[in-house]
PDB file of C-alpha atoms and ligand atoms in Angstrom:
ATOM      1  CA  UNK A   1      32.147  15.056  18.448  1.00  0.00           C
ATOM      2  CA  UNK A   2      28.462  15.169  17.892  1.00  0.00           C
ATOM      3  CA  UNK A   3      27.578  13.024  20.863  1.00  0.00           C
ATOM      4  CA  UNK A   4      25.409  15.138  23.069  1.00  0.00           C
ATOM      5  CA  UNK A   5      24.533  12.560  25.712  1.00  0.00           C
ATOM      6  CA  UNK A   6      26.670   9.605  26.696  1.00  0.00           C
ATOM      7  CA  UNK A   7      25.654   6.753  28.943  1.00  0.00           C
ATOM      8  CA  UNK A   8      28.373   4.607  30.435  1.00  0.00           C
ATOM      9  CA  UNK A   9      27.378   1.435  32.256  1.00  0.00           C
ATOM     10  CA  UNK A  10      24.175   3.036  33.494  1.00  0.00           C
ATOM     11  CA  UNK A  11      22.303   0.768  35.884  1.00  0.00           C
ATOM     12  CA  UNK A  12      19.213   1.506  37.913  1.00  0.00           C
ATOM     13  CA  UNK A  13      17.595  -0.678  40.520  1.00  0.00           C
ATOM     14  CA  UNK A  14      14.656   0.019  42.770  1.00  0.00           C
ATOM     15  CA  UNK A  15      14.401  -1.501  46.213  1.00  0.00           C
ATOM     16  CA  UNK A  16      10.984  -2.092  47.616  1.00  0.00           C
ATOM     17  CA  UNK A  17      10.557  -5.451  49.286  1.00  0.00           C
ATOM     18  CA  UNK A  18      12.925  -6.883  46.789  1.00  0.00           C
ATOM     19  CA  UNK A  19      15.384  -5.475  44.321  1.00  0.00           C
ATOM     20  CA  UNK A  20      14.157  -4.744  40.800  1.00  0.00           C
ATOM     21  CA  UNK A  21      16.926  -4.169  38.256  1.00  0.00           C
ATOM     22  CA  UNK A  22      15.385  -1.936  35.625  1.00  0.00           C
ATOM     23  CA  UNK A  23      18.417  -0.706  33.677  1.00  0.00           C
ATOM     24  CA  UNK A  24      21.425  -2.978  33.336  1.00  0.00           C
ATOM     25  CA  UNK A  25      24.736  -1.434  32.332  1.00  0.00           C
ATOM     26  CA  UNK A  26      23.521   0.612  29.418  1.00  0.00           C
ATOM     27  CA  UNK A  27      26.167   2.078  27.152  1.00  0.00           C
ATOM     28  CA  UNK A  28      24.896   4.419  24.509  1.00  0.00           C
ATOM     29  CA  UNK A  29      25.633   7.718  22.790  1.00  0.00           C
ATOM     30  CA  UNK A  30      22.914  10.007  21.546  1.00  0.00           C
ATOM     31  CA  UNK A  31      23.847  12.188  18.580  1.00  0.00           C
ATOM     32  CA  UNK A  32      23.031  15.855  18.262  1.00  0.00           C
ATOM     33  CA  UNK A  33      20.677  16.662  15.401  1.00  0.00           C
ATOM     34  CA  UNK A  34      18.848  13.334  15.527  1.00  0.00           C
ATOM     35  CA  UNK A  35      15.479  12.131  16.709  1.00  0.00           C
ATOM     36  CA  UNK A  36      15.244   8.877  18.661  1.00  0.00           C
ATOM     37  CA  UNK A  37      12.182   6.904  19.604  1.00  0.00           C
ATOM     38  CA  UNK A  38      12.166   4.608  22.588  1.00  0.00           C
ATOM     39  CA  UNK A  39       9.822   1.646  22.612  1.00  0.00           C
ATOM     40  CA  UNK A  40       9.287  -1.326  24.869  1.00  0.00           C
ATOM     41  CA  UNK A  41       6.494  -2.832  26.921  1.00  0.00           C
ATOM     42  CA  UNK A  42       5.063  -1.099  29.933  1.00  0.00           C
ATOM     43  CA  UNK A  43       7.465  -1.464  32.827  1.00  0.00           C
ATOM     44  CA  UNK A  44      10.521  -1.994  30.614  1.00  0.00           C
ATOM     45  CA  UNK A  45      12.227   1.142  31.936  1.00  0.00           C
ATOM     46  CA  UNK A  46      11.530   3.854  29.360  1.00  0.00           C
ATOM     47  CA  UNK A  47      10.495   6.454  31.933  1.00  0.00           C
ATOM     48  CA  UNK A  48      13.297   5.390  34.254  1.00  0.00           C
ATOM     49  CA  UNK A  49      15.820   6.013  31.482  1.00  0.00           C
ATOM     50  CA  UNK A  50      14.293   9.376  30.513  1.00  0.00           C
ATOM     51  CA  UNK A  51      14.289  10.447  34.161  1.00  0.00           C
ATOM     52  CA  UNK A  52      17.999   9.711  34.371  1.00  0.00           C
ATOM     53  CA  UNK A  53      18.710  11.560  31.118  1.00  0.00           C
ATOM     54  CA  UNK A  54      16.905  14.578  32.553  1.00  0.00           C
ATOM     55  CA  UNK A  55      18.768  14.180  35.881  1.00  0.00           C
ATOM     56  CA  UNK A  56      15.459  13.994  37.707  1.00  0.00           C
ATOM     57  CA  UNK A  57      16.508  10.594  38.990  1.00  0.00           C
ATOM     58  CA  UNK A  58      20.001   9.251  39.587  1.00  0.00           C
ATOM     59  CA  UNK A  59      21.415   5.956  38.384  1.00  0.00           C
ATOM     60  CA  UNK A  60      22.428   3.291  40.884  1.00  0.00           C
ATOM     61  CA  UNK A  61      25.761   3.110  39.083  1.00  0.00           C
ATOM     62  CA  UNK A  62      27.392   4.281  35.899  1.00  0.00           C
ATOM     63  CA  UNK A  63      27.873   7.739  34.481  1.00  0.00           C
ATOM     64  CA  UNK A  64      25.947  10.183  32.346  1.00  0.00           C
ATOM     65  CA  UNK A  65      27.701  12.889  30.344  1.00  0.00           C
ATOM     66  CA  UNK A  66      26.000  15.830  28.717  1.00  0.00           C
ATOM     67  CA  UNK A  67      28.108  17.786  26.219  1.00  0.00           C
ATOM     68  CA  UNK A  68      31.122  15.760  27.376  1.00  0.00           C
ATOM     69  CA  UNK A  69      30.664  16.850  30.982  1.00  0.00           C
ATOM     70  CA  UNK A  70      30.083  14.068  33.487  1.00  0.00           C
ATOM     71  CA  UNK A  71      26.988  14.788  35.571  1.00  0.00           C
ATOM     72  CA  UNK A  72      27.518  14.809  39.312  1.00  0.00           C
ATOM     73  CA  UNK A  73      24.148  13.653  40.620  1.00  0.00           C
ATOM     74  CA  UNK A  74      24.826  15.126  44.061  1.00  0.00           C
ATOM     75  CA  UNK A  75      25.029  18.654  42.685  1.00  0.00           C
ATOM     76  CA  UNK A  76      21.292  19.051  42.452  1.00  0.00           C
ATOM     77  CA  UNK A  77      21.318  22.844  42.201  1.00  0.00           C
ATOM     78  CA  UNK A  78      23.806  22.783  39.322  1.00  0.00           C
ATOM     79  CA  UNK A  79      21.799  20.054  37.669  1.00  0.00           C
ATOM     80  CA  UNK A  80      18.557  22.014  38.045  1.00  0.00           C
ATOM     81  CA  UNK A  81      20.291  24.844  36.243  1.00  0.00           C
ATOM     82  CA  UNK A  82      21.608  22.592  33.456  1.00  0.00           C
ATOM     83  CA  UNK A  83      18.121  21.096  33.123  1.00  0.00           C
ATOM     84  CA  UNK A  84      16.388  24.432  32.761  1.00  0.00           C
ATOM     85  CA  UNK A  85      18.992  25.722  30.310  1.00  0.00           C
ATOM     86  CA  UNK A  86      19.434  22.650  28.171  1.00  0.00           C
ATOM     87  CA  UNK A  87      16.586  20.214  28.545  1.00  0.00           C
ATOM     88  CA  UNK A  88      12.916  20.537  27.662  1.00  0.00           C
ATOM     89  CA  UNK A  89      10.665  17.821  29.061  1.00  0.00           C
ATOM     90  CA  UNK A  90       7.199  16.824  27.895  1.00  0.00           C
ATOM     91  CA  UNK A  91       5.104  14.266  29.766  1.00  0.00           C
ATOM     92  CA  UNK A  92       2.083  12.215  28.842  1.00  0.00           C
ATOM     93  CA  UNK A  93      -0.293  13.578  31.389  1.00  0.00           C
ATOM     94  CA  UNK A  94       0.083  17.217  30.926  1.00  0.00           C
ATOM     95  CA  UNK A  95       1.480  18.517  34.125  1.00  0.00           C
ATOM     96  CA  UNK A  96       0.608  22.112  33.633  1.00  0.00           C
ATOM     97  CA  UNK A  97      -0.058  24.027  36.826  1.00  0.00           C
ATOM     98  CA  UNK A  98      -3.825  24.097  37.092  1.00  0.00           C
ATOM     99  CA  UNK A  99      -4.078  27.462  38.842  1.00  0.00           C
ATOM    100  CA  UNK A 100      -2.131  29.258  36.152  1.00  0.00           C
ATOM    101  CA  UNK A 101      -3.010  30.273  32.616  1.00  0.00           C
ATOM    102  CA  UNK A 102      -1.290  28.884  29.530  1.00  0.00           C
ATOM    103  CA  UNK A 103       0.804  32.045  29.291  1.00  0.00           C
ATOM    104  CA  UNK A 104       1.810  31.855  32.956  1.00  0.00           C
ATOM    105  CA  UNK A 105       2.674  28.167  32.687  1.00  0.00           C
ATOM    106  CA  UNK A 106       4.998  28.923  29.792  1.00  0.00           C
ATOM    107  CA  UNK A 107       6.675  32.132  30.903  1.00  0.00           C
ATOM    108  CA  UNK A 108       7.354  30.912  34.444  1.00  0.00           C
ATOM    109  CA  UNK A 109       9.642  28.247  33.008  1.00  0.00           C
ATOM    110  CA  UNK A 110      11.826  31.068  31.697  1.00  0.00           C
ATOM    111  CA  UNK A 111      12.141  32.875  35.035  1.00  0.00           C
ATOM    112  CA  UNK A 112      14.808  30.422  36.126  1.00  0.00           C
ATOM    113  CA  UNK A 113      17.049  31.908  33.441  1.00  0.00           C
ATOM    114  CA  UNK A 114      16.063  35.539  33.689  1.00  0.00           C
ATOM    115  CA  UNK A 115      14.448  37.743  36.314  1.00  0.00           C
ATOM    116  CA  UNK A 116      12.903  39.808  33.599  1.00  0.00           C
ATOM    117  CA  UNK A 117       9.218  38.973  33.721  1.00  0.00           C
ATOM    118  CA  UNK A 118       8.391  41.250  30.824  1.00  0.00           C
ATOM    119  CA  UNK A 119      10.926  39.563  28.573  1.00  0.00           C
ATOM    120  CA  UNK A 120       9.762  36.100  29.694  1.00  0.00           C
ATOM    121  CA  UNK A 121       6.144  36.978  28.916  1.00  0.00           C
ATOM    122  CA  UNK A 122       7.084  38.362  25.534  1.00  0.00           C
ATOM    123  CA  UNK A 123       8.976  35.205  24.664  1.00  0.00           C
ATOM    124  CA  UNK A 124       6.142  32.995  25.903  1.00  0.00           C
ATOM    125  CA  UNK A 125       3.655  34.868  23.731  1.00  0.00           C
ATOM    126  CA  UNK A 126       5.776  34.338  20.635  1.00  0.00           C
ATOM    127  CA  UNK A 127       6.073  30.601  21.278  1.00  0.00           C
ATOM    128  CA  UNK A 128       2.381  30.175  22.114  1.00  0.00           C
ATOM    129  CA  UNK A 129       1.552  31.941  18.879  1.00  0.00           C
ATOM    130  CA  UNK A 130       3.828  29.531  16.991  1.00  0.00           C
ATOM    131  CA  UNK A 131       1.945  26.684  18.622  1.00  0.00           C
ATOM    132  CA  UNK A 132      -1.320  28.137  17.348  1.00  0.00           C
ATOM    133  CA  UNK A 133      -2.421  29.134  20.837  1.00  0.00           C
ATOM    134  CA  UNK A 134      -2.543  32.896  20.597  1.00  0.00           C
ATOM    135  CA  UNK A 135      -6.224  32.942  21.474  1.00  0.00           C
ATOM    136  CA  UNK A 136      -5.665  30.544  24.388  1.00  0.00           C
ATOM    137  CA  UNK A 137      -3.013  32.509  26.292  1.00  0.00           C
ATOM    138  CA  UNK A 138      -5.305  33.439  29.150  1.00  0.00           C
ATOM    139  CA  UNK A 139      -7.040  30.102  29.414  1.00  0.00           C
ATOM    140  CA  UNK A 140      -6.525  27.801  32.369  1.00  0.00           C
ATOM    141  CA  UNK A 141      -5.570  24.180  31.660  1.00  0.00           C
ATOM    142  CA  UNK A 142      -9.121  23.044  32.459  1.00  0.00           C
ATOM    143  CA  UNK A 143     -10.310  25.281  29.614  1.00  0.00           C
ATOM    144  CA  UNK A 144      -7.991  23.680  27.058  1.00  0.00           C
ATOM    145  CA  UNK A 145      -8.420  20.537  24.983  1.00  0.00           C
ATOM    146  CA  UNK A 146      -5.955  17.644  25.350  1.00  0.00           C
ATOM    147  CA  UNK A 147      -4.084  18.746  22.228  1.00  0.00           C
ATOM    148  CA  UNK A 148      -3.987  22.366  23.363  1.00  0.00           C
ATOM    149  CA  UNK A 149      -2.634  21.328  26.750  1.00  0.00           C
ATOM    150  CA  UNK A 150       0.118  19.330  25.075  1.00  0.00           C
ATOM    151  CA  UNK A 151       0.955  22.231  22.765  1.00  0.00           C
ATOM    152  CA  UNK A 152       1.187  24.448  25.849  1.00  0.00           C
ATOM    153  CA  UNK A 153       3.468  21.848  27.454  1.00  0.00           C
ATOM    154  CA  UNK A 154       5.627  21.867  24.318  1.00  0.00           C
ATOM    155  CA  UNK A 155       5.763  25.676  24.402  1.00  0.00           C
ATOM    156  CA  UNK A 156       6.870  25.459  28.013  1.00  0.00           C
ATOM    157  CA  UNK A 157       9.529  22.892  27.132  1.00  0.00           C
ATOM    158  CA  UNK A 158      10.800  25.156  24.335  1.00  0.00           C
ATOM    159  CA  UNK A 159      10.955  28.535  26.002  1.00  0.00           C
ATOM    160  CA  UNK A 160      14.559  28.109  27.117  1.00  0.00           C
ATOM    161  CA  UNK A 161      15.616  26.911  23.657  1.00  0.00           C
ATOM    162  CA  UNK A 162      16.841  23.536  24.857  1.00  0.00           C
ATOM    163  CA  UNK A 163      19.500  21.411  23.140  1.00  0.00           C
ATOM    164  CA  UNK A 164      17.666  18.321  24.305  1.00  0.00           C
ATOM    165  CA  UNK A 165      13.950  17.543  24.200  1.00  0.00           C
ATOM    166  CA  UNK A 166      12.739  14.514  26.128  1.00  0.00           C
ATOM    167  CA  UNK A 167       9.147  13.409  25.708  1.00  0.00           C
ATOM    168  CA  UNK A 168       7.657  10.552  27.706  1.00  0.00           C
ATOM    169  CA  UNK A 169       4.682   9.182  25.772  1.00  0.00           C
ATOM    170  CA  UNK A 170       3.676  12.716  24.817  1.00  0.00           C
ATOM    171  CA  UNK A 171       0.572  11.585  22.958  1.00  0.00           C
ATOM    172  CA  UNK A 172      -0.322   8.622  25.161  1.00  0.00           C
ATOM    173  CA  UNK A 173      -3.604  10.171  26.215  1.00  0.00           C
ATOM    174  CA  UNK A 174      -4.595  11.769  22.912  1.00  0.00           C
ATOM    175  CA  UNK A 175      -6.676  10.500  20.006  1.00  0.00           C
ATOM    176  CA  UNK A 176      -4.827   9.554  16.826  1.00  0.00           C
ATOM    177  CA  UNK A 177      -5.403  12.736  14.843  1.00  0.00           C
ATOM    178  CA  UNK A 178      -4.425  14.995  17.748  1.00  0.00           C
ATOM    179  CA  UNK A 179      -1.431  12.739  18.356  1.00  0.00           C
ATOM    180  CA  UNK A 180      -0.376  13.214  14.725  1.00  0.00           C
ATOM    181  CA  UNK A 181      -0.629  16.955  15.124  1.00  0.00           C
ATOM    182  CA  UNK A 182       1.606  16.819  18.206  1.00  0.00           C
ATOM    183  CA  UNK A 183       4.184  14.649  16.438  1.00  0.00           C
ATOM    184  CA  UNK A 184       4.165  17.020  13.464  1.00  0.00           C
ATOM    185  CA  UNK A 185       5.063  19.821  15.858  1.00  0.00           C
ATOM    186  CA  UNK A 186       7.712  17.691  17.554  1.00  0.00           C
ATOM    187  CA  UNK A 187       9.320  16.888  14.216  1.00  0.00           C
ATOM    188  CA  UNK A 188       9.390  20.569  13.240  1.00  0.00           C
ATOM    189  CA  UNK A 189      11.601  21.095  16.273  1.00  0.00           C
ATOM    190  CA  UNK A 190      14.320  18.983  14.717  1.00  0.00           C
ATOM    191  CA  UNK A 191      17.466  21.022  14.362  1.00  0.00           C
ATOM    192  CA  UNK A 192      21.089  20.186  13.655  1.00  0.00           C
ATOM    193  CA  UNK A 193      22.062  21.209  17.165  1.00  0.00           C
ATOM    194  CA  UNK A 194      19.239  19.498  18.956  1.00  0.00           C
ATOM    195  CA  UNK A 195      18.626  15.998  20.234  1.00  0.00           C
ATOM    196  CA  UNK A 196      15.065  14.742  20.582  1.00  0.00           C
ATOM    197  CA  UNK A 197      14.151  11.503  22.355  1.00  0.00           C
ATOM    198  CA  UNK A 198      10.597  10.313  22.850  1.00  0.00           C
ATOM    199  CA  UNK A 199       9.050   7.196  24.332  1.00  0.00           C
ATOM    200  CA  UNK A 200       5.966   5.868  22.634  1.00  0.00           C
ATOM    201  CA  UNK A 201       3.792   2.789  22.380  1.00  0.00           C
ATOM    202  CA  UNK A 202       2.674   3.714  18.898  1.00  0.00           C
ATOM    203  CA  UNK A 203       4.507   1.804  16.178  1.00  0.00           C
ATOM    204  CA  UNK A 204       3.743   4.372  13.494  1.00  0.00           C
ATOM    205  CA  UNK A 205       5.218   7.249  15.491  1.00  0.00           C
ATOM    206  CA  UNK A 206       8.136   5.106  16.674  1.00  0.00           C
ATOM    207  CA  UNK A 207       9.096   4.333  13.078  1.00  0.00           C
ATOM    208  CA  UNK A 208       9.279   8.020  12.113  1.00  0.00           C
ATOM    209  CA  UNK A 209      12.440   8.495  14.168  1.00  0.00           C
ATOM    210  CA  UNK A 210      15.977   8.643  12.770  1.00  0.00           C
ATOM    211  CA  UNK A 211      16.732   5.846  15.155  1.00  0.00           C
ATOM    212  CA  UNK A 212      14.363   3.509  16.952  1.00  0.00           C
ATOM    213  CA  UNK A 213      15.526   2.054  20.233  1.00  0.00           C
ATOM    214  CA  UNK A 214      13.911  -0.786  22.082  1.00  0.00           C
ATOM    215  CA  UNK A 215      14.238  -1.464  25.793  1.00  0.00           C
ATOM    216  CA  UNK A 216      14.861  -5.160  26.163  1.00  0.00           C
ATOM    217  CA  UNK A 217      15.788  -6.786  29.442  1.00  0.00           C
ATOM    218  CA  UNK A 218      17.219  -3.600  30.911  1.00  0.00           C
ATOM    219  CA  UNK A 219      19.199  -2.685  27.858  1.00  0.00           C
ATOM    220  CA  UNK A 220      18.855  -0.622  24.700  1.00  0.00           C
ATOM    221  CA  UNK A 221      18.740  -2.316  21.349  1.00  0.00           C
ATOM    222  CA  UNK A 222      18.987  -0.289  18.148  1.00  0.00           C
ATOM    223  CA  UNK A 223      16.215  -1.452  15.854  1.00  0.00           C
ATOM    224  CA  UNK A 224      16.732   0.773  12.864  1.00  0.00           C
ATOM    225  CA  UNK A 225      19.119   3.658  12.593  1.00  0.00           C
ATOM    226  CA  UNK A 226      18.734   5.750   9.469  1.00  0.00           C
ATOM    227  CA  UNK A 227      22.218   7.205   9.914  1.00  0.00           C
ATOM    228  CA  UNK A 228      25.692   5.886  10.589  1.00  0.00           C
ATOM    229  CA  UNK A 229      26.297   5.569  14.300  1.00  0.00           C
TER     230      UNK A 229
HETATM  231  N1  ADP B 301      10.123   4.939  42.093  1.00  0.00           N
HETATM  232  C1  ADP B 301      10.016   3.626  41.867  1.00  0.00           C
HETATM  233  N2  ADP B 301      10.054   2.731  42.877  1.00  0.00           N
HETATM  234  C2  ADP B 301       9.981   1.407  42.647  1.00  0.00           C
HETATM  235  N3  ADP B 301       9.870   0.857  41.428  1.00  0.00           N
HETATM  236  C3  ADP B 301       9.815   1.683  40.383  1.00  0.00           C
HETATM  237  C4  ADP B 301       9.892   3.110  40.534  1.00  0.00           C
HETATM  238  N4  ADP B 301       9.827   3.689  39.306  1.00  0.00           N
HETATM  239  C5  ADP B 301       9.706   2.673  38.426  1.00  0.00           C
HETATM  240  N5  ADP B 301       9.709   1.469  39.062  1.00  0.00           N
HETATM  241  C6  ADP B 301       9.628   0.154  38.417  1.00  0.00           C
HETATM  242  O1  ADP B 301      10.599   0.113  37.401  1.00  0.00           O
HETATM  243  C7  ADP B 301      10.100  -0.589  36.262  1.00  0.00           C
HETATM  244  C8  ADP B 301      10.210   0.296  35.033  1.00  0.00           C
HETATM  245  O2  ADP B 301       9.279   1.351  35.134  1.00  0.00           O
HETATM  246  P1  ADP B 301       9.171   2.508  34.055  1.00  0.00           P
HETATM  247  O3  ADP B 301      10.515   3.082  33.811  1.00  0.00           O
HETATM  248  O4  ADP B 301       8.112   3.424  34.522  1.00  0.00           O
HETATM  249  O5  ADP B 301       8.702   1.698  32.757  1.00  0.00           O
HETATM  250  P2  ADP B 301       8.014   2.220  31.416  1.00  0.00           P
HETATM  251  O6  ADP B 301       8.129   3.690  31.380  1.00  0.00           O
HETATM  252  O7  ADP B 301       8.785   1.526  30.318  1.00  0.00           O
HETATM  253  O8  ADP B 301       6.604   1.747  31.473  1.00  0.00           O
HETATM  254  C9  ADP B 301       8.695  -1.020  36.610  1.00  0.00           C
HETATM  255  O9  ADP B 301       8.753  -2.343  37.069  1.00  0.00           O
HETATM  256  C10 ADP B 301       8.309  -0.070  37.721  1.00  0.00           C
HETATM  257  O10 ADP B 301       7.386  -0.651  38.575  1.00  0.00           O
HETATM  258 MG1   MG B 302       6.667   5.173  31.283  1.00  0.00          MG
END
């Protein structure tokens, strides 16, 4: 089938002084080829859900399948490999490495798949060029604008040609016109084999998606799906 990611009874609680149940038995299937937006108030669990989808965090209970394979959250090395091969992640606050240039930030993400530095650099240059950053290759993050940093982060997320792109409020710290530019790029990445999920607070960007999901009381509610689920 075309279900790329399946969630079965996914729950996540955090225990500080008391237990906070953030995700409550979520069942959902994400379809390949579609773009989903994830909305909900601050603290509703959007990042928690994205962190589980990317296997950065583990659920308290329930199971996650990627390409029909159930993820074993204890196999962190295997999961790191799956993540670098299949999943591109973009965060709000760019988390580029400050001591490395744009080119280095991008090509290093490819070294987990190949030991060929020359090939990785070549690939990174092509993607940076596509992102309109050819003249910024040798710039450090501090020398880039907010939009340029996010385009570098997108290039980094793309270098391994991921099936899944997860973006957690990717334009949360950008002005509206730069945010539009970033979403235009994100939407150009739509492909029949790819799944894109992004969290956003912006209603306009949320409504562009093929399917808008809202986090309500620890669960996912489909607000408008423009395709048959
Ligand atoms: N590592 C953590 N430890 C304790 N509580 C956490 C942790 N991460 C998130 N939370 C709590 O889980 C809830 C959901 O957070 P989050 O997923 O970041 O929401 P959102 O991304 O929708 O703003 C919040 O109440 C937050 O405080
Ligand atoms: Mg968040």
